[in-house]
mmCIF file of C-alpha atoms in Angstrom:
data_model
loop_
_atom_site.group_PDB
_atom_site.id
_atom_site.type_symbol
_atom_site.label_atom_id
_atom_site.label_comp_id
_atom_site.label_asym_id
_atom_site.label_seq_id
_atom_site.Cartn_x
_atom_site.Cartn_y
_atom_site.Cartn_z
ATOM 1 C CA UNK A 1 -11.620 -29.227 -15.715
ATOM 2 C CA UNK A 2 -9.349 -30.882 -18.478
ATOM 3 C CA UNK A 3 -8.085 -28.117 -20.653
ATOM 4 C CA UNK A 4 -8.647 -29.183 -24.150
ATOM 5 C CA UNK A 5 -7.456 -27.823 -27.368
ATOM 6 C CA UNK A 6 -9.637 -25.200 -28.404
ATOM 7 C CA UNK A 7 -9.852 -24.280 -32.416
ATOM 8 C CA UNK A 8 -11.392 -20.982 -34.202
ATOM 9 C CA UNK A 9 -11.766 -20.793 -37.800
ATOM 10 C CA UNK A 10 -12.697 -17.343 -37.621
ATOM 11 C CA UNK A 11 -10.333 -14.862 -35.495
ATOM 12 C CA UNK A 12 -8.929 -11.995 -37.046
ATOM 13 C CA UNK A 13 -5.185 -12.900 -35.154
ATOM 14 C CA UNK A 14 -1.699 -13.970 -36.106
ATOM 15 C CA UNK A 15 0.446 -15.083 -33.270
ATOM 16 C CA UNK A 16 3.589 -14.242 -35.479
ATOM 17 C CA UNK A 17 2.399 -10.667 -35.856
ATOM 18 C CA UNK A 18 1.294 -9.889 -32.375
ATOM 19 C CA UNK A 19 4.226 -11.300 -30.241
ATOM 20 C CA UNK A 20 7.188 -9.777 -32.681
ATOM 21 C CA UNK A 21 5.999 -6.068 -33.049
ATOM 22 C CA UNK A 22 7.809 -5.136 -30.049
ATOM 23 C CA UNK A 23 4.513 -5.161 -27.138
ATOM 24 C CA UNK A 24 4.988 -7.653 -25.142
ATOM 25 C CA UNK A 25 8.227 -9.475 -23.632
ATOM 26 C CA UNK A 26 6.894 -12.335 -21.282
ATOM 27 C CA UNK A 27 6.373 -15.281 -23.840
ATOM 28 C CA UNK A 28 8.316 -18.219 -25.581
ATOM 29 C CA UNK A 29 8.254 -19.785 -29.379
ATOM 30 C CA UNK A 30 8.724 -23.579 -29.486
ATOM 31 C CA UNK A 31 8.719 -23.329 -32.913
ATOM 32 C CA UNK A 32 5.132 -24.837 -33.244
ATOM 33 C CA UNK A 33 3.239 -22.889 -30.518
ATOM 34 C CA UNK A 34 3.550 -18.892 -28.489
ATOM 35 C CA UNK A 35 3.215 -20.007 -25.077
ATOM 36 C CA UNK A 36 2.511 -16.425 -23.367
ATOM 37 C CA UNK A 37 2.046 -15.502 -19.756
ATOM 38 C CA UNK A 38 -0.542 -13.579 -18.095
ATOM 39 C CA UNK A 39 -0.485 -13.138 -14.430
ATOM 40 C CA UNK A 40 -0.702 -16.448 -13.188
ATOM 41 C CA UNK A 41 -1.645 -18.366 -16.379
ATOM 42 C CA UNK A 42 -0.085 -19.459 -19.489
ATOM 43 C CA UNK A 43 -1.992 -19.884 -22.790
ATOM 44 C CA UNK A 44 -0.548 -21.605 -25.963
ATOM 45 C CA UNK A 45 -1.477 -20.388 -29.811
ATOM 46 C CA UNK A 46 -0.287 -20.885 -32.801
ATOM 47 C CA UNK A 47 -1.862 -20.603 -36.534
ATOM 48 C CA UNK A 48 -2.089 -23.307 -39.226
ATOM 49 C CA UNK A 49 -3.769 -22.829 -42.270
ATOM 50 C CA UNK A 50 -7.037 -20.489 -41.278
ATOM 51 C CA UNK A 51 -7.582 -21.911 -37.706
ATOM 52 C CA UNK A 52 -5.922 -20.764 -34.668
ATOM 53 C CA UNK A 53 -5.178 -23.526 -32.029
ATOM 54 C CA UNK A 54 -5.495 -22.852 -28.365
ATOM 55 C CA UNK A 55 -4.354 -24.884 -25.515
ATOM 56 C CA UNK A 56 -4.101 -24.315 -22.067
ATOM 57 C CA UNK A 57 -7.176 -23.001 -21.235
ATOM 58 C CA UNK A 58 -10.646 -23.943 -21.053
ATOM 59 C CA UNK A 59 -13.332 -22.382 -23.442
ATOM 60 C CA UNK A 60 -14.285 -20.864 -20.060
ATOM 61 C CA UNK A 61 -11.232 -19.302 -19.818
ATOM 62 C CA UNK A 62 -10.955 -18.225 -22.990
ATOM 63 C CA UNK A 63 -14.190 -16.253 -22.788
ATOM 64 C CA UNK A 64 -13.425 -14.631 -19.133
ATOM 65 C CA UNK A 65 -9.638 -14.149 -19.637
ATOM 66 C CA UNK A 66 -7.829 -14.608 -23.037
ATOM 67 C CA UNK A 67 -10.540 -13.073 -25.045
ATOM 68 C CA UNK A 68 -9.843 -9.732 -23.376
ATOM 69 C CA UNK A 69 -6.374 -10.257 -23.525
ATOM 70 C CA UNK A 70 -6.492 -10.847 -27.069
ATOM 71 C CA UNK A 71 -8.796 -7.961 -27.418
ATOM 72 C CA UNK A 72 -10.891 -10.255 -29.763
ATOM 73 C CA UNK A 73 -13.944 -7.486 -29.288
ATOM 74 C CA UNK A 74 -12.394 -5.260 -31.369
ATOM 75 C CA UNK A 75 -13.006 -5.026 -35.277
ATOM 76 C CA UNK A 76 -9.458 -4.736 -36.150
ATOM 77 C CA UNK A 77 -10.904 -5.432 -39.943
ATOM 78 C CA UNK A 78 -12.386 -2.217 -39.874
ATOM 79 C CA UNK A 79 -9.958 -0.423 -38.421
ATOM 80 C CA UNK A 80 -7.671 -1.552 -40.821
ATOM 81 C CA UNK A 81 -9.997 -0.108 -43.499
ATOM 82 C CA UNK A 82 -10.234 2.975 -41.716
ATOM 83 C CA UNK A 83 -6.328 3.581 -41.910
ATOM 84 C CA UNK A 84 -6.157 2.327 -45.429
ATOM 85 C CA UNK A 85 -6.831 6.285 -46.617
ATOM 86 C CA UNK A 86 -3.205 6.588 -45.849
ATOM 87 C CA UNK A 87 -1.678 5.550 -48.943
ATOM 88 C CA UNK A 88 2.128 4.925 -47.061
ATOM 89 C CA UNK A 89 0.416 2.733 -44.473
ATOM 90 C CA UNK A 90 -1.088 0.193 -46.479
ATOM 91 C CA UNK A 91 2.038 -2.041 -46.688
ATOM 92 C CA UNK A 92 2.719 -1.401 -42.992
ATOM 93 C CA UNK A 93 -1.070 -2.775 -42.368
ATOM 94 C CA UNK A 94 -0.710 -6.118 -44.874
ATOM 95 C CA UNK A 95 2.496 -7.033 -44.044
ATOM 96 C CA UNK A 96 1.399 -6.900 -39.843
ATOM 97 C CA UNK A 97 -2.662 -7.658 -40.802
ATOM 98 C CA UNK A 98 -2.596 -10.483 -38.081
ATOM 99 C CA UNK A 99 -1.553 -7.438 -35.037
ATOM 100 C CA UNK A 100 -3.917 -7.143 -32.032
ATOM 101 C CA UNK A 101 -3.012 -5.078 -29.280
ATOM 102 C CA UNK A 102 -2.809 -6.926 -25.872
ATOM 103 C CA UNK A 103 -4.639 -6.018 -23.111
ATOM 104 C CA UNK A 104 -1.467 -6.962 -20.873
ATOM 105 C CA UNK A 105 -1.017 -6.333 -17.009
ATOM 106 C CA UNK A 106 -0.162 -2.280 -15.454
ATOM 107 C CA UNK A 107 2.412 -3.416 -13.490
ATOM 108 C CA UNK A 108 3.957 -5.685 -15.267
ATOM 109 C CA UNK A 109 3.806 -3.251 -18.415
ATOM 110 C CA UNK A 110 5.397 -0.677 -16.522
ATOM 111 C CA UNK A 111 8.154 -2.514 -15.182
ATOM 112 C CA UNK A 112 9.217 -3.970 -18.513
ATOM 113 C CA UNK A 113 9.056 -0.581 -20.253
ATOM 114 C CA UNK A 114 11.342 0.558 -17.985
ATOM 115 C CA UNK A 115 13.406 -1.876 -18.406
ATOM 116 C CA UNK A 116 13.018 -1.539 -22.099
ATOM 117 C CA UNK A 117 15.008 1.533 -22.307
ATOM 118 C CA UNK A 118 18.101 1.473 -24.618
ATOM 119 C CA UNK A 119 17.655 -2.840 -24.816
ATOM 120 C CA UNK A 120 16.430 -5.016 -27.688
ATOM 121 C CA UNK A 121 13.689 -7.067 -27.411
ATOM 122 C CA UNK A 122 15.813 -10.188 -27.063
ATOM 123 C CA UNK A 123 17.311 -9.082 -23.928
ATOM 124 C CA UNK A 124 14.352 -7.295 -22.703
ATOM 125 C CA UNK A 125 12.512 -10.954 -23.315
ATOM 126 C CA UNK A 126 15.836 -12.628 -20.901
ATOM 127 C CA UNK A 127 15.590 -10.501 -18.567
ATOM 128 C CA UNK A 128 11.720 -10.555 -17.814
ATOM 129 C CA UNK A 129 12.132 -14.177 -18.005
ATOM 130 C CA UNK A 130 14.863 -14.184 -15.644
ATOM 131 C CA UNK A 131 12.722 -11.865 -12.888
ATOM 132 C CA UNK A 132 10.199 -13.993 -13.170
ATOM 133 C CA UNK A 133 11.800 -17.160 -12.533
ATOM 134 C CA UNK A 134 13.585 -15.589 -9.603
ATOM 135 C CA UNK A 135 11.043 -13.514 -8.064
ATOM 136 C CA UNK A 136 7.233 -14.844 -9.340
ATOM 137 C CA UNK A 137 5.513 -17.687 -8.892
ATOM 138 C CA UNK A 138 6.284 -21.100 -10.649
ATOM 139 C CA UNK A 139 3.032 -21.770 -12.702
ATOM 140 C CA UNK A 140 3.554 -24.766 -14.694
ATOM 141 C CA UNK A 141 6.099 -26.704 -17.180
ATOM 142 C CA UNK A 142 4.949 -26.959 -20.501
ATOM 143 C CA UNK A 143 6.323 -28.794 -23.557
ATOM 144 C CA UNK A 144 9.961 -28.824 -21.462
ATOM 145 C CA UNK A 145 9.479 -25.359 -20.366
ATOM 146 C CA UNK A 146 8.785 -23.538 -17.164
ATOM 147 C CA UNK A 147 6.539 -20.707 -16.922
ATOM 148 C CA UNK A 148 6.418 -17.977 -13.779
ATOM 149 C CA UNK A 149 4.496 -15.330 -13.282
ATOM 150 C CA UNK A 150 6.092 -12.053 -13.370
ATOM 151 C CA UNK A 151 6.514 -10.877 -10.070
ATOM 152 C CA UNK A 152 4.220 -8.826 -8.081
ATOM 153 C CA UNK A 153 4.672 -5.141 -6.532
ATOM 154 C CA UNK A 154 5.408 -6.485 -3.238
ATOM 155 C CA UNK A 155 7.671 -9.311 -4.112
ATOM 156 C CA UNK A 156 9.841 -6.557 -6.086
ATOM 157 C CA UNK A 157 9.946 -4.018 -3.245
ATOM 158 C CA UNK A 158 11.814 -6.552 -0.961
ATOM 159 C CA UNK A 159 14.521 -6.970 -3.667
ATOM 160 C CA UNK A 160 17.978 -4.760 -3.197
ATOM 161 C CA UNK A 161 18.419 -2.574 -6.517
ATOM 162 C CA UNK A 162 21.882 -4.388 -6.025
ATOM 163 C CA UNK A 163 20.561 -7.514 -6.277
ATOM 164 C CA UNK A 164 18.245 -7.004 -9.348
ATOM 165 C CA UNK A 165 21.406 -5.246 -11.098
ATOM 166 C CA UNK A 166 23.222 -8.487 -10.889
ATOM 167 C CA UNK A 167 20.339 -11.302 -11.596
ATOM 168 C CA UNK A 168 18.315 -9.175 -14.393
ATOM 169 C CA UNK A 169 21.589 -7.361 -15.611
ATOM 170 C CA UNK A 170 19.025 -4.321 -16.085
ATOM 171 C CA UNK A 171 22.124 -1.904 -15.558
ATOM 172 C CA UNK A 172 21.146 1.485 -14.485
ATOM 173 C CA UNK A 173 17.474 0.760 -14.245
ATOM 174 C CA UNK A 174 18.026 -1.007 -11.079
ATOM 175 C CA UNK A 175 16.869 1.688 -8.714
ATOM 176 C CA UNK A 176 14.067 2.462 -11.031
ATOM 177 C CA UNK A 177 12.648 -0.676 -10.597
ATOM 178 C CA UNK A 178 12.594 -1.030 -7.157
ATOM 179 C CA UNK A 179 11.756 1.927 -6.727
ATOM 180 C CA UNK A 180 8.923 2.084 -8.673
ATOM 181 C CA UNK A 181 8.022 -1.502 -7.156
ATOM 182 C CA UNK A 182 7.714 0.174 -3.818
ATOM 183 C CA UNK A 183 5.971 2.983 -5.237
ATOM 184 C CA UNK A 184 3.086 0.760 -6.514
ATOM 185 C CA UNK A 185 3.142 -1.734 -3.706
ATOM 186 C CA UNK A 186 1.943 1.266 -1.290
ATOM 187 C CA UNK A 187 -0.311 2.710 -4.186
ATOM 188 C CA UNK A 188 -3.987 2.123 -1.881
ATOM 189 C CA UNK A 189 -5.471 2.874 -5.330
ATOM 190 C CA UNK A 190 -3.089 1.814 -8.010
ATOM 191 C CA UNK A 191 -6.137 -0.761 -9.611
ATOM 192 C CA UNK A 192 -8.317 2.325 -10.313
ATOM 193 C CA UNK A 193 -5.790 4.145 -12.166
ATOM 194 C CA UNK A 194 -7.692 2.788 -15.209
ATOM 195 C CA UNK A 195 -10.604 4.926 -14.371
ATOM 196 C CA UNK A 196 -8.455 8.150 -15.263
ATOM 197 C CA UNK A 197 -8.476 10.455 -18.330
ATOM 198 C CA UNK A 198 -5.243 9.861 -20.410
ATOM 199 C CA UNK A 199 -3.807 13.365 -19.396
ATOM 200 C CA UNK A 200 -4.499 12.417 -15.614
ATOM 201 C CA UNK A 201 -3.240 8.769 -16.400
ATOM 202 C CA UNK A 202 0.151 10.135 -18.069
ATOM 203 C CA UNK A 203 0.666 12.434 -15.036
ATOM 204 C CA UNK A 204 0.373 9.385 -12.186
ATOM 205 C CA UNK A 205 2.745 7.633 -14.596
ATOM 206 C CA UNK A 206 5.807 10.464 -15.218
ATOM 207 C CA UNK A 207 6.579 10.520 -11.871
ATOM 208 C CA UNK A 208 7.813 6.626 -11.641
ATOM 209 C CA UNK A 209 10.892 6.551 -11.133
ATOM 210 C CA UNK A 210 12.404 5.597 -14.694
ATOM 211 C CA UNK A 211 9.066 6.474 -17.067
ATOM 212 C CA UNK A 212 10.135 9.336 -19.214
ATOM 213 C CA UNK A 213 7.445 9.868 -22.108
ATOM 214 C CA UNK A 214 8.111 7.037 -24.511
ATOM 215 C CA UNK A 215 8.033 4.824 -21.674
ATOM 216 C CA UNK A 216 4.953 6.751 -20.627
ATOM 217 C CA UNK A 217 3.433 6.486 -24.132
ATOM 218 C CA UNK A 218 4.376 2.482 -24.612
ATOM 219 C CA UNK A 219 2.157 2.013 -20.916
ATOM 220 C CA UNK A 220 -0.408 3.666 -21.929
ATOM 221 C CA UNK A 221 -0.830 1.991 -25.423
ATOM 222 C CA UNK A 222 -0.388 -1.343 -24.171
ATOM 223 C CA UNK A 223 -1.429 -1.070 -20.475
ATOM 224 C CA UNK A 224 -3.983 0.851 -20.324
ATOM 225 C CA UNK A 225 -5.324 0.621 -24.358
ATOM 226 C CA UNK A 226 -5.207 4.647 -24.806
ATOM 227 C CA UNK A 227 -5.373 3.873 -28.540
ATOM 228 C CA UNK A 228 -4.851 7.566 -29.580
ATOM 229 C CA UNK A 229 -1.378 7.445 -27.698
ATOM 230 C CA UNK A 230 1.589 7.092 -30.663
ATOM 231 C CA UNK A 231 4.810 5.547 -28.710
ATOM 232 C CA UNK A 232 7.987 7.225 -30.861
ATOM 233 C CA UNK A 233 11.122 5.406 -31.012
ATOM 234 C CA UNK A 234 13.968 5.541 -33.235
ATOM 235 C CA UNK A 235 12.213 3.250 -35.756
ATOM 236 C CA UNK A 236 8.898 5.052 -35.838
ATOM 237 C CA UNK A 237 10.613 8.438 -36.125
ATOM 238 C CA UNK A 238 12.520 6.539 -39.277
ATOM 239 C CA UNK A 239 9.743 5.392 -40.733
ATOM 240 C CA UNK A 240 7.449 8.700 -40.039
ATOM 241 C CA UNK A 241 10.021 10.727 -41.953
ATOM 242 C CA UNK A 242 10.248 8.251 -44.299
ATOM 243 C CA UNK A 243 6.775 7.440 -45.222
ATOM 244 C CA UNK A 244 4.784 10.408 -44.165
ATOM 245 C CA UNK A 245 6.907 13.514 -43.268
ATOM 246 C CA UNK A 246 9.784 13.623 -46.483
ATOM 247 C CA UNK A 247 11.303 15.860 -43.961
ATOM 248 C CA UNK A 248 13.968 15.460 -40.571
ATOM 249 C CA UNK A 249 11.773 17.213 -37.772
ATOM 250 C CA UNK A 250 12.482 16.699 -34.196
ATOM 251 C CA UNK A 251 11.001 13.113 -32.513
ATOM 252 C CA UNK A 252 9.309 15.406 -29.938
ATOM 253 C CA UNK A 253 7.124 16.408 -33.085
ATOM 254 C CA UNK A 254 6.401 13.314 -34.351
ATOM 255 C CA UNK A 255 3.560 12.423 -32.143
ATOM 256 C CA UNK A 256 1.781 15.656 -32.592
ATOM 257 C CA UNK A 257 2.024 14.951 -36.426
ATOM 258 C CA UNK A 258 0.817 11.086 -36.030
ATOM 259 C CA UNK A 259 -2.501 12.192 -34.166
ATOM 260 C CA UNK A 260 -2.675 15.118 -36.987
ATOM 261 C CA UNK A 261 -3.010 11.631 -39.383
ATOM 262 C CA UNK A 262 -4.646 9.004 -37.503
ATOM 263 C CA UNK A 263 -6.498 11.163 -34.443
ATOM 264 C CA UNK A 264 -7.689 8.259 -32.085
ATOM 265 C CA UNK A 265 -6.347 5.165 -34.321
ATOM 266 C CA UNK A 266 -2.876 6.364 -33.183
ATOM 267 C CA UNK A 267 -1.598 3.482 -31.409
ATOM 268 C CA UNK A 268 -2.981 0.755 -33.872
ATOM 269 C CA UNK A 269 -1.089 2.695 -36.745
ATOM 270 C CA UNK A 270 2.255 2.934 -34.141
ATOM 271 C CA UNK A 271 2.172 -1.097 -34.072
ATOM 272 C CA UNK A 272 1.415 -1.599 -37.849
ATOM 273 C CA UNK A 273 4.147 1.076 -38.677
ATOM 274 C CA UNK A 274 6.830 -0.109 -36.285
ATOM 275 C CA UNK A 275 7.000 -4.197 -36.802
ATOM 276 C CA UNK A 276 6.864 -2.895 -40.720
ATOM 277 C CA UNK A 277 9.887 -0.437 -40.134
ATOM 278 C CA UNK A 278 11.435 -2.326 -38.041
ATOM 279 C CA UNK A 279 11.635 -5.405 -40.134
ATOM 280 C CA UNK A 280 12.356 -3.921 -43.423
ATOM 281 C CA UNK A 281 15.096 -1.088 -41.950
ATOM 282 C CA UNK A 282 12.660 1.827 -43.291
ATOM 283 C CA UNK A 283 14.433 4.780 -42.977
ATOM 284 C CA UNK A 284 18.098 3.096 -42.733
ATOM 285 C CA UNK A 285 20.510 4.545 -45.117
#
């Protein structure tokens, strides 16, 4: 079926906001459209005006894959209204208004949080690109570019942590990856992990090889959608002090204090509050 463009004059989405707030690593800017990846498909979006353009998939498609992916079934209007008691987060929540919360692969997820640690998103976003050009499955070019998939379990268990040292450059995380790969390749019941409470979810999780608990926190969020999970990083413990706390207090505490604020609206506050921090230096002296 010929995949036309599709066009909504009515979703509550930037592209801008949702691919730079630090989520997701597996997509491309052509300076028009996000082209972003998702297991073995690509889907292209960009904003003009109030419509949203889609191509790459057919309105199909879009209702049995993207829409979840997009988590379109969520009021993010309301939620937004809902956090906007919290007088230091309402420029967090206008400035990143277009922010929806992906719905993105486990495996995937938990590889490139791993990799993740002590990077920056641009050479998180080379490497994962890099993996899956060497290692996943060619899916299609597109506007001069090629898209893979990222690599499954399996493929990543046969790699040497040598060898994924040297073509991802992921430095020490090398036997963490494969590792973990192998890990999850033998899992008989990795798929169901979604049916598990948070606190048995988090427990599966810290013993990967490389997931300590931001890692843990960041697959959770954006993995598994445990929206009362707050990720802390150096920006959000900037900005938390800065904003909320007008105090230093350890990072360990900072998460305890966020679900003290936000309760199950924790993650959705973590996204506004970090692509706000992180682009305006919040807490920087």
């Amino acid at each position: 079926m010929e995949k036309e463009t599709l066009i909504f004059d009515k979703l509550d989405l930037i592209p801008r906001d949702i691919f730079h707030c630090g989520q997701a690593f597996h997509w491309e800017y052509d300076g028009s459209y996000y082209h972003t990846v998702h297991r073995d498909r690509v889907i292209s979006i960009k904003k003009e005006g109030k419509k949203i353009y889609i191509r790459g998939a057919t309105r199909k498609e879009w209702n049995e894959v993207w829409k979840e992916y997009f988590d379109i079934a969520t009021d993010y209007k309301e939620i937004r209204k809902e956090l906007e008691i919290h007088e230091p987060l309402k420029q967090a929540l206008e400035y990143g208004q277009g922010i929806r919360i992906l719905r993105q692969d486990p495996f995937e997820t938990i590889i490139t949080f791993i990799i993740s640690s002590n990077s920056h998103i641009p050479r998180i976003k080379n490497t994962v690109k890099t993996m899956s050009k060497e290692y996943g499955q060619w899916i299609e070019n597109r506007n001069g570019l090629d898209f893979y998939a990222f690599p499954r379990p399996e493929q990543l268990a046969k790699v040497s942590a040598k060898e994924i040292r040297e073509i991802g450059r992921v430095g020490y995380r090398d036997r963490y990856i494969i590792d973990t790969a192998k890990i999850i390749a033998e899992c008989t019941d990795f798929t169901r992990w979604r049916e598990l409470t948070t606190k048995q979810l988090r427990k599966k999780l810290m013993k990967l090889p490389g997931v300590g608990p931001k890692v843990c926190d960041c697959i959770l969020l954006f993995a598994y959608h445990r929206m009362e999970v707050f990720p802390v990083d150096v920006w959000i413990h900037r900005v938390m002090e800065s904003l909320f706390l007008k105090e230093t207090i350890p990072r360990k505490e900072i998460a305890k204090k966020a679900y003290e604020l936000f309760g199950n609206y924790g993650g959705y506050a973590q996204q506004y509050l970090f692509y706000y921090g992180k682009d305006h230096k919040i807490g920087v002296n």
